[in-house]
Every structure is written in structure tokens, then in C-alpha cells.
Short mmCIF file of C-alpha atoms in Angstrom, two decimals:
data_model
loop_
_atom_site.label_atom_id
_atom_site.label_comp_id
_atom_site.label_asym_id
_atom_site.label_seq_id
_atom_site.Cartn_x
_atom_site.Cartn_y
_atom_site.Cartn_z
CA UNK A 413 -74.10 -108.91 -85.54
CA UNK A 414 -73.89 -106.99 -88.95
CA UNK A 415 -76.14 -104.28 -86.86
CA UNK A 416 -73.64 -103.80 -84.19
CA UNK A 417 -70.50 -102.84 -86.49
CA UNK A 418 -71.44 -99.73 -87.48
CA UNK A 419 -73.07 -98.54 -84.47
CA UNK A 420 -69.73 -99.72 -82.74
CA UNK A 421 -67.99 -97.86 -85.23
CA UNK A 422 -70.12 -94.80 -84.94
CA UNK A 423 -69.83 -94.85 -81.01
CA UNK A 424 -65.98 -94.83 -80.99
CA UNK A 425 -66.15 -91.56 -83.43
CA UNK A 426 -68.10 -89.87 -80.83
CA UNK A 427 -65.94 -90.97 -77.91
CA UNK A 428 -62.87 -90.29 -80.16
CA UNK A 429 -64.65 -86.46 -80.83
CA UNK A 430 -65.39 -86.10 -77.01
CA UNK A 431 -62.11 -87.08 -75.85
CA UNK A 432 -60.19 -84.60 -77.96
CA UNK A 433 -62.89 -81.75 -76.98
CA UNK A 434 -62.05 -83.35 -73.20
CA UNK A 435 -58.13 -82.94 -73.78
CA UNK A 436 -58.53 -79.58 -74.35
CA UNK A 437 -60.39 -78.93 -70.71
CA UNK A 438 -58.48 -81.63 -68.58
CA UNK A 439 -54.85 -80.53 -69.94
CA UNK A 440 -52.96 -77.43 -71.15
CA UNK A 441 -53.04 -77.51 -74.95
CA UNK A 442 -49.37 -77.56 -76.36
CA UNK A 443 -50.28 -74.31 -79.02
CA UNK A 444 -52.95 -72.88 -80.63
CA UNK A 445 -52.64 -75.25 -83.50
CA UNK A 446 -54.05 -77.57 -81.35
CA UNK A 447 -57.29 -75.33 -80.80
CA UNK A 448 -57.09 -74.61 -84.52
CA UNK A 449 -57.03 -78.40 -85.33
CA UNK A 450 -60.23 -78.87 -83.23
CA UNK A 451 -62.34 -75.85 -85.30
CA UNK A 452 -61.29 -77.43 -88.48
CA UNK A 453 -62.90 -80.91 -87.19
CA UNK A 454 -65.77 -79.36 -85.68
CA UNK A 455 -66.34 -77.85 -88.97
CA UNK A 456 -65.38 -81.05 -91.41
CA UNK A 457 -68.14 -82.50 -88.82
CA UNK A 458 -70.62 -79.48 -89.61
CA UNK A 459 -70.60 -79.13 -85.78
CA UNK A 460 -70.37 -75.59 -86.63
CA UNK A 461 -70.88 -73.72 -89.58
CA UNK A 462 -68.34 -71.74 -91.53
CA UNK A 463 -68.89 -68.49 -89.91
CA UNK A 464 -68.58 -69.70 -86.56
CA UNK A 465 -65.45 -71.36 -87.74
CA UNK A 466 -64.31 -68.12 -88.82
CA UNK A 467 -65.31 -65.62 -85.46
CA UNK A 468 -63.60 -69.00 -83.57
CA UNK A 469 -60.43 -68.61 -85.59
CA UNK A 470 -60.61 -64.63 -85.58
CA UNK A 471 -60.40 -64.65 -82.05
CA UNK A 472 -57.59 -66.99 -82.26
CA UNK A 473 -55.63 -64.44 -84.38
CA UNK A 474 -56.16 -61.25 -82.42
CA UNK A 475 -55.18 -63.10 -79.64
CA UNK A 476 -51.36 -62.76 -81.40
CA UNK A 477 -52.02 -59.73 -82.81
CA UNK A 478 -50.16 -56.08 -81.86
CA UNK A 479 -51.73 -52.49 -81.85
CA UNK A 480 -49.46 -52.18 -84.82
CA UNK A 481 -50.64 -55.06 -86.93
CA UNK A 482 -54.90 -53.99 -87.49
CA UNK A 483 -54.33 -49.86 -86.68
CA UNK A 484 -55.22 -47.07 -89.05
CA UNK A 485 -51.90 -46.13 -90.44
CA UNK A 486 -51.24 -42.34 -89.52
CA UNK A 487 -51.64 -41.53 -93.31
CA UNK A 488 -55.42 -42.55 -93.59
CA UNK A 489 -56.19 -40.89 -90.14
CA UNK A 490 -58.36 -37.94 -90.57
CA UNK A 491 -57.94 -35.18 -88.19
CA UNK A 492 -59.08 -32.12 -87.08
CA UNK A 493 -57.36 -29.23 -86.32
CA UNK A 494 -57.59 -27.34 -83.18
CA UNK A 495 -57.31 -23.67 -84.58
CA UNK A 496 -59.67 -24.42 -87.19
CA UNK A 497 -62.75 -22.43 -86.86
CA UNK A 498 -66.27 -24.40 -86.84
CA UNK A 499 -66.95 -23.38 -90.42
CA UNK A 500 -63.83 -25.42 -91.66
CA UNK A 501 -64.63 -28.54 -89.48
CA UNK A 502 -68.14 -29.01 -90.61
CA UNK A 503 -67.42 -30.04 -94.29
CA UNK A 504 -64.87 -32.37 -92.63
CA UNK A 505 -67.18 -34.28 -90.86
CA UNK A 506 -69.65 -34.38 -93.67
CA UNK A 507 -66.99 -35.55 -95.95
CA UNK A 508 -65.93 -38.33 -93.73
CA UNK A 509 -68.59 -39.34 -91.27
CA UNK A 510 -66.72 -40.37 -88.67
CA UNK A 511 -68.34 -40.10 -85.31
CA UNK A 512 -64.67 -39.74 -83.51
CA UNK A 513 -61.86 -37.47 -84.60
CA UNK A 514 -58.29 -36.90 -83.40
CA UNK A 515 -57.90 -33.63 -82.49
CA UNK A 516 -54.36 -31.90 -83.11
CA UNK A 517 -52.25 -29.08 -82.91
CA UNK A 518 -50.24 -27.88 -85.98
CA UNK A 519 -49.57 -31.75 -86.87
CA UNK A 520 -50.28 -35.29 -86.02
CA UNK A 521 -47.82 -35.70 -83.30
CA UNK A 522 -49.23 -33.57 -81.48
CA UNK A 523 -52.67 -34.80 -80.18
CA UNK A 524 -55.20 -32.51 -78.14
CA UNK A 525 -58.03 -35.01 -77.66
CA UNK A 526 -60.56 -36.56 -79.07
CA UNK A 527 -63.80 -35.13 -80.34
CA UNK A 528 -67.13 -36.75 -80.70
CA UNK A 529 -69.19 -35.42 -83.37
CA UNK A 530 -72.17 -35.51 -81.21
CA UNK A 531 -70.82 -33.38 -78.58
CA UNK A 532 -70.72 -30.92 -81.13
CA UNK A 533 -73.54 -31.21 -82.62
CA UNK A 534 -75.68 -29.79 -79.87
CA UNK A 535 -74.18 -27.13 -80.19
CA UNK A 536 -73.39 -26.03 -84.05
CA UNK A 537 -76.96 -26.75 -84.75
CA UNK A 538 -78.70 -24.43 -81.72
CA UNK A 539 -77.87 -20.90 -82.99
CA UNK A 540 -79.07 -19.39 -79.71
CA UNK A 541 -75.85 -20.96 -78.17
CA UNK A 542 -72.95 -18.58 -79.20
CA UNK A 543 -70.84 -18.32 -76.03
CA UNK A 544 -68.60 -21.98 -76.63
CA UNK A 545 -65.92 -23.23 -78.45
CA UNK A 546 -66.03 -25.96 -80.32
CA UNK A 547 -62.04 -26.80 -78.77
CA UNK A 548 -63.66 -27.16 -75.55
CA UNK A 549 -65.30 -30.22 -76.16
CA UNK A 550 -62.40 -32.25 -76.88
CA UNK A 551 -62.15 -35.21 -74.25
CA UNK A 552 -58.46 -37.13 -73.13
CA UNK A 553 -57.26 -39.09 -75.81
CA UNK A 554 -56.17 -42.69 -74.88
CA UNK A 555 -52.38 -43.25 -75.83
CA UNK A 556 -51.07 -46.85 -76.39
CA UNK A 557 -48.01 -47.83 -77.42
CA UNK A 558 -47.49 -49.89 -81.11
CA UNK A 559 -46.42 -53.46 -78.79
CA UNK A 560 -49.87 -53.64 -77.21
CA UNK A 561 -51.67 -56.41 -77.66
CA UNK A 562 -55.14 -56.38 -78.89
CA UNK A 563 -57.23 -58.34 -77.11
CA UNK A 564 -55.80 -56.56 -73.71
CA UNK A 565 -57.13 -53.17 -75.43
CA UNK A 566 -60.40 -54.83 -76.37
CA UNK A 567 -60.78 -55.71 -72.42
CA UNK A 568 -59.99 -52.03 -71.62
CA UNK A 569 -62.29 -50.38 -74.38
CA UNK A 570 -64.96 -52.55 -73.02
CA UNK A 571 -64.20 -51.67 -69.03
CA UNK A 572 -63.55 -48.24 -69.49
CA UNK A 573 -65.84 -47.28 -72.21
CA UNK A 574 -64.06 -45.72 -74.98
CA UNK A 575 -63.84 -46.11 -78.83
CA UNK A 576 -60.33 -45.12 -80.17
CA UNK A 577 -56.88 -45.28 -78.88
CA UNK A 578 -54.06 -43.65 -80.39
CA UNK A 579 -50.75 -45.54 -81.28
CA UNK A 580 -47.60 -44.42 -80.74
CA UNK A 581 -44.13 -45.62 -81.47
CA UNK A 582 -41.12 -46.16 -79.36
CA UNK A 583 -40.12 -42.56 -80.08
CA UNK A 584 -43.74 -40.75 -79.03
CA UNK A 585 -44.62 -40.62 -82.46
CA UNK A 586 -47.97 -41.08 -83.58
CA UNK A 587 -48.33 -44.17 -85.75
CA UNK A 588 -51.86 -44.49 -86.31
CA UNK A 589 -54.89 -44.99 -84.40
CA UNK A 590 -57.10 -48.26 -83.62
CA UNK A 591 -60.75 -48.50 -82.67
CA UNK A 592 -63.08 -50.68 -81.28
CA UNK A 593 -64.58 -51.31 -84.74
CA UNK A 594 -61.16 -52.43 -86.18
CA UNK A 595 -60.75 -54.97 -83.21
CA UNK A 596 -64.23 -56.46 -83.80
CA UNK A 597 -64.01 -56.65 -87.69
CA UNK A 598 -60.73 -59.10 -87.08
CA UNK A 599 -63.40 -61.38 -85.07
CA UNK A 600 -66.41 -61.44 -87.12
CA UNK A 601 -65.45 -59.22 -90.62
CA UNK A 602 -66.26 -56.37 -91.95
CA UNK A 603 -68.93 -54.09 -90.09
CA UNK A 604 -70.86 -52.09 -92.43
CA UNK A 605 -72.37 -48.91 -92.62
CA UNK A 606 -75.25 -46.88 -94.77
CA UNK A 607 -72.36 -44.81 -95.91
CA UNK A 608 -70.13 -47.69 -96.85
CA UNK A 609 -71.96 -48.39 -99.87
CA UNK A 610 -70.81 -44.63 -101.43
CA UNK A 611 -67.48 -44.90 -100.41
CA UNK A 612 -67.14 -48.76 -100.95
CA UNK A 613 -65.41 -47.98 -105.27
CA UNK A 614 -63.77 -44.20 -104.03
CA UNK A 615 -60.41 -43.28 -105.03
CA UNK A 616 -59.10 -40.80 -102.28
CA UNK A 617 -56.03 -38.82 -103.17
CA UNK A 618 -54.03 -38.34 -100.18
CA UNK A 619 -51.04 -36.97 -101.47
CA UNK A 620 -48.89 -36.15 -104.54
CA UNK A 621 -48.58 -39.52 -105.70
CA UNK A 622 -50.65 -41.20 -103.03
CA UNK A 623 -53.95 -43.16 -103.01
CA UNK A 624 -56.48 -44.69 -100.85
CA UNK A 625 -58.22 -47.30 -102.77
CA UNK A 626 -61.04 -49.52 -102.12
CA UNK A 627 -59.97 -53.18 -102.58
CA UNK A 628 -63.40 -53.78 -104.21
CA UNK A 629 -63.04 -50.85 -106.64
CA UNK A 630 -64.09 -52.23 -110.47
CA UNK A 631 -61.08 -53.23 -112.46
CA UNK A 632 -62.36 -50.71 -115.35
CA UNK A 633 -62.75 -47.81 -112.97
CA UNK A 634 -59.06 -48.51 -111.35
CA UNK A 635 -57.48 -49.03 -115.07
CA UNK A 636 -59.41 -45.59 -115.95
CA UNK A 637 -58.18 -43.43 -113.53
CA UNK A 638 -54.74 -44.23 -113.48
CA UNK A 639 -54.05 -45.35 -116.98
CA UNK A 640 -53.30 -49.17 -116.36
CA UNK A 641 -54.07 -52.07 -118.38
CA UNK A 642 -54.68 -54.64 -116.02
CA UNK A 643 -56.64 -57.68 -117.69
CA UNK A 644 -60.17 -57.43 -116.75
CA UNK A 645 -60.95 -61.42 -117.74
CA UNK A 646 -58.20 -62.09 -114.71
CA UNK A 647 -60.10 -60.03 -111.82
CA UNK A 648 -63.28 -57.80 -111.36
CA UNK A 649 -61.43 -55.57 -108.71
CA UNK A 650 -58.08 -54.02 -108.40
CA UNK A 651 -58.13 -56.49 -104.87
CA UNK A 652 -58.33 -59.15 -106.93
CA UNK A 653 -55.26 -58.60 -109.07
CA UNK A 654 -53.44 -57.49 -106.29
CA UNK A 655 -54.44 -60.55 -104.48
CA UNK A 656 -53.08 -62.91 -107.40
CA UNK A 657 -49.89 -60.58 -107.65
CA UNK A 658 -49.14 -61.60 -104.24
CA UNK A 659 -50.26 -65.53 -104.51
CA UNK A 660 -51.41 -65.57 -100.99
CA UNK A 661 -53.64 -63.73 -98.61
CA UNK A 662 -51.40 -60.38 -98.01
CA UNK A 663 -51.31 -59.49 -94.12
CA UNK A 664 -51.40 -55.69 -93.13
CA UNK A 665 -48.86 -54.00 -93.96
CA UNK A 666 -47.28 -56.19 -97.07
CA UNK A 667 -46.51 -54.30 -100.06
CA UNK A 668 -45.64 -55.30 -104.14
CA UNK A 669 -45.12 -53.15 -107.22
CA UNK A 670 -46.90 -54.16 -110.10
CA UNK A 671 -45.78 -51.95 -113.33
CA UNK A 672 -45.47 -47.98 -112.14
CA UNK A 673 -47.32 -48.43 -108.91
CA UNK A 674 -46.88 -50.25 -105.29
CA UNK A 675 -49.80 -51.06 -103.51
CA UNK A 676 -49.84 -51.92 -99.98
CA UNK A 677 -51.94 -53.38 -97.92
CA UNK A 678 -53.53 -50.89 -95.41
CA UNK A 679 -56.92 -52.85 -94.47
CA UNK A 680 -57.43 -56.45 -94.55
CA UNK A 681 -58.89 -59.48 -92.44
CA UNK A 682 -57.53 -63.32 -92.66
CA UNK A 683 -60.39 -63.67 -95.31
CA UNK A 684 -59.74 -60.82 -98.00
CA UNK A 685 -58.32 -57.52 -98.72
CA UNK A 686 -60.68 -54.34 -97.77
CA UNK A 687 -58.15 -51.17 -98.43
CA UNK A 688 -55.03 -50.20 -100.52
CA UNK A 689 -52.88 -47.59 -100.46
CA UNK A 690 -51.24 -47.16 -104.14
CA UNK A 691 -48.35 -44.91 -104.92
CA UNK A 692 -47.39 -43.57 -108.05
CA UNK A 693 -43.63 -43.78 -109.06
CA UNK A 694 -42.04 -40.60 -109.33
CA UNK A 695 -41.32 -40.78 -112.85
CA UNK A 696 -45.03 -41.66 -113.76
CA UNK A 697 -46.00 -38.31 -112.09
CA UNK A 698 -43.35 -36.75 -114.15
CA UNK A 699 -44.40 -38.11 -117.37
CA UNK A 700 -48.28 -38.17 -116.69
CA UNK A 701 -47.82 -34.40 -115.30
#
């Protein structure tokens, strides 16, 4: 009889496991807590593994998400302008190796299209093609507005084939911009690159007292370049003091001031920060200038 005890006991676990999987499929779950609740058991059980558990629950979470909440903010977009002449765009392209650029005229609220490098690459490299312009191989751009929701763009950038959307406001503003990439890296993390690696520690300067930072830029490098002494036995990376400042994982958009600077969140996943942008206070610019 002692044999049958734990065998009992193990058979009820499985029919208790099956029945919640069944509850799922036979009635309408109350929330998504409720899926949630079933990935965490699954992966208590080792069912799954943790980075199943983690695509699971990042498909969960863009499933909630807005346009707004994972886009490009329209700081960090780089852009191409559409009077620029082909000797100007080319270092641009270099510089950031995108293989899709807004294209605009004067400013970024005004968007002529989109270009794709490759398009005009045919071109700029043949020199026995001189009779184009590099304008007129700017396709539509795809306007959405800041409410959409992302997995309804996913859908669409899967059934009609394109790469980037831009987002506007409520006003016809441009916010941002949002790819397929960005989408993708909510479900299964960051998507790297051969170029990622050299621009994985840069400091960009976007504007007077304006920086894009890599989360995982080295503590020494950050403290170095602006003159901060943040402890370097606390965190490796400037993500990593911002990520204790905070005392939680920061969503998009969240910002905190830590001595003369504010960083804010511009690029990060439900598992850890990827991009910063830091701004000087005025009166540091005054007294470092």
C-alpha cells in the first residue's frame, strides 16, 4: 500500500496541472494574470525553460503595449534630409548603419518617405549611372498614430511587408518612429548586430546638454566623460546605477536625476535597461563651459 501513496499523490499533481492547462481552453480566462500564473508554474515545473518563460511573457506584455510605449523617441531618430546632396548622405549612413531612414523636409514633422539604403546603393556605387536622384527613391512612409497598439502593427508589418512606421501624436506631430525590430526585441530581447558591438559603450552627443548613452557603458568611462563620481564597487555600468537609483525595473519613458544629470529611460525590455538619454543641468554646462 506504501507503493500506491505516492504514485496517488503524483497522479493528482498531473491531473491538478492538466486541469488548470484545460481551464484555460474550456473557459474564458478572467485576466492575463491568470495566463501569467500558468507560465510561472510551467516554469517552477521546468516544463519550460526560462527563455521560453520569458518570449511567453513578452508576448503577454506587447499585447498591452501602445506605439508610444517601445518607439524611437523623435530625438534619437536619425534622418535624412531631402535637399541634401548624395555626398552629405553617404557619411550618414556610414555613421549609423541603418538600413531604413526617414526622409524629411526642412524638419522632422515633415516626412517625405522612407529610404532604403539598398535602393541607393545601386546606384551611388555604378558611376556610369548619372541621370537619378537619390530623392527619387524614397518610398510612402507608413503613419500611425501614438494609441496604436502593437501587436495590431506587428500583424500589419507582417501582411503588408514593411519595416518602420512613423508615430505621430494627436496633433500630426511626429513623435518617434517604431520598427519591426523594436516589436520583436519586446518578445524575445535584444537582437544583435556585427555593428552593435562598436556602438554597444558610445556616448552620442545629441544636443547642447544632451546624451545618448549605452546602458552597458563602463562605470569608469561614464564617470570620465562627464566628471561624476559614481562608486564603481556599487555597479560596472552607468545601467546599473541607474537601475539601483530607481529600485525597480524602469519602464520606457521613466526618468530620475541623480546629482547634475537626469537620465531617462529611452530603450529598455521587462528584463534590463539597453539605452539612456542623460541631460546635463544648465548650470553644469555653465560651470563646466
Amino acid at each position: 500500500m506504501s507503493d500506491d501513496n505516492p504514485h496517488s499523490s503524483r497522479g493528482s499533481a498531473s491531473r491538478s496541472w492538466l486541469e488548470r492547462i484545460g481551464s484555460i481552453f474550456s473557459a474564458e480566462p478572467q485576466d492575463i494574470s491568470d495566463l501569467e500564473d500558468i507560465i510561472s508554474e510551467a516554469a517552477v515545473r521546468e516544463l519550460i525553460d526560462t527563455d521560453t518563460k520569458n518570449m511567453l511573457q513578452g508576448v503577454l506584455d506587447v499585447s498591452n503595449m501602445r506605439a508610444r510605449d517601445i518607439m524611437i523617441p523623435r530625438s534619437q531618430m536619425a534622418t535624412l534630409d531631402i535637399e541634401q546632396p548624395l555626398a552629405e548622405v553617404l557619411p550618414i549612413l556610414l555613421e549609423n548603419n541603418h538600413s531604413r531612414y526617414p526622409v524629411v523636409n526642412e524638419d522632422k514633422d515633415h516626412i517625405e518617405g522612407i529610404l532604403i539604403v539598398k535602393d541607393l546603393l545601386q546606384y551611388a556605387l555604378d558611376p556610369s549611372n548619372t541621370d537619378w536622384q537619390w530623392r527619387d527613391l524614397v518610398r510612402p512612409a507608413v503613419i500611425i498614430p501614438e494609441s496604436k497598439k502593437v501587436d495590431a502593427l506587428l500583424r500589419e508589418f507582417r501582411q503588408k511587408r514593411y519595416h518602420m512606421a512613423i508615430v505621430v501624436d494627436e496633433y500630426g506631430g511626429v513623435s518617434g518612429l517604431l520598427t519591426i525590430e523594436d516589436i520583436l526585441e519586446q518578445i524575445v530581447g535584444e537582437i544583435e548586430d556585427e555593428h552593435d558591438d562598436e556602438e554597444e559603450h558610445d556616448i552620442k552627443k545629441m544636443a547642447s546638454r544632451v546624451f545618448q548613452v549605452s546602458a552597458l557603458t563602463p562605470l569608469d568611462e561614464f564617470n570620465e566623460t562627464f566628471g561624476t563620481q559614481f562608486d564603481e564597487e556599487e555597479a560596472d555600468t552607468i545601467g546599473g546605477i541607474v537601475l539601483h537609483a530607481f529600485g525597480h525595473m524602469p519602464a520606457k519613458g521613466e526618468a530620475i536625476t541623480l546629482g547634475d544629470l537626469t537620465f531617462k529611460v529611452s530603450k529598455a525590455n521587462s528584463r534590463r535597461l539597453m539605452q539612456l538619454q542623460v541631460i546635463r543641468s544648465r548650470q553644469s554646462e555653465t560651470e563646466g563651459s
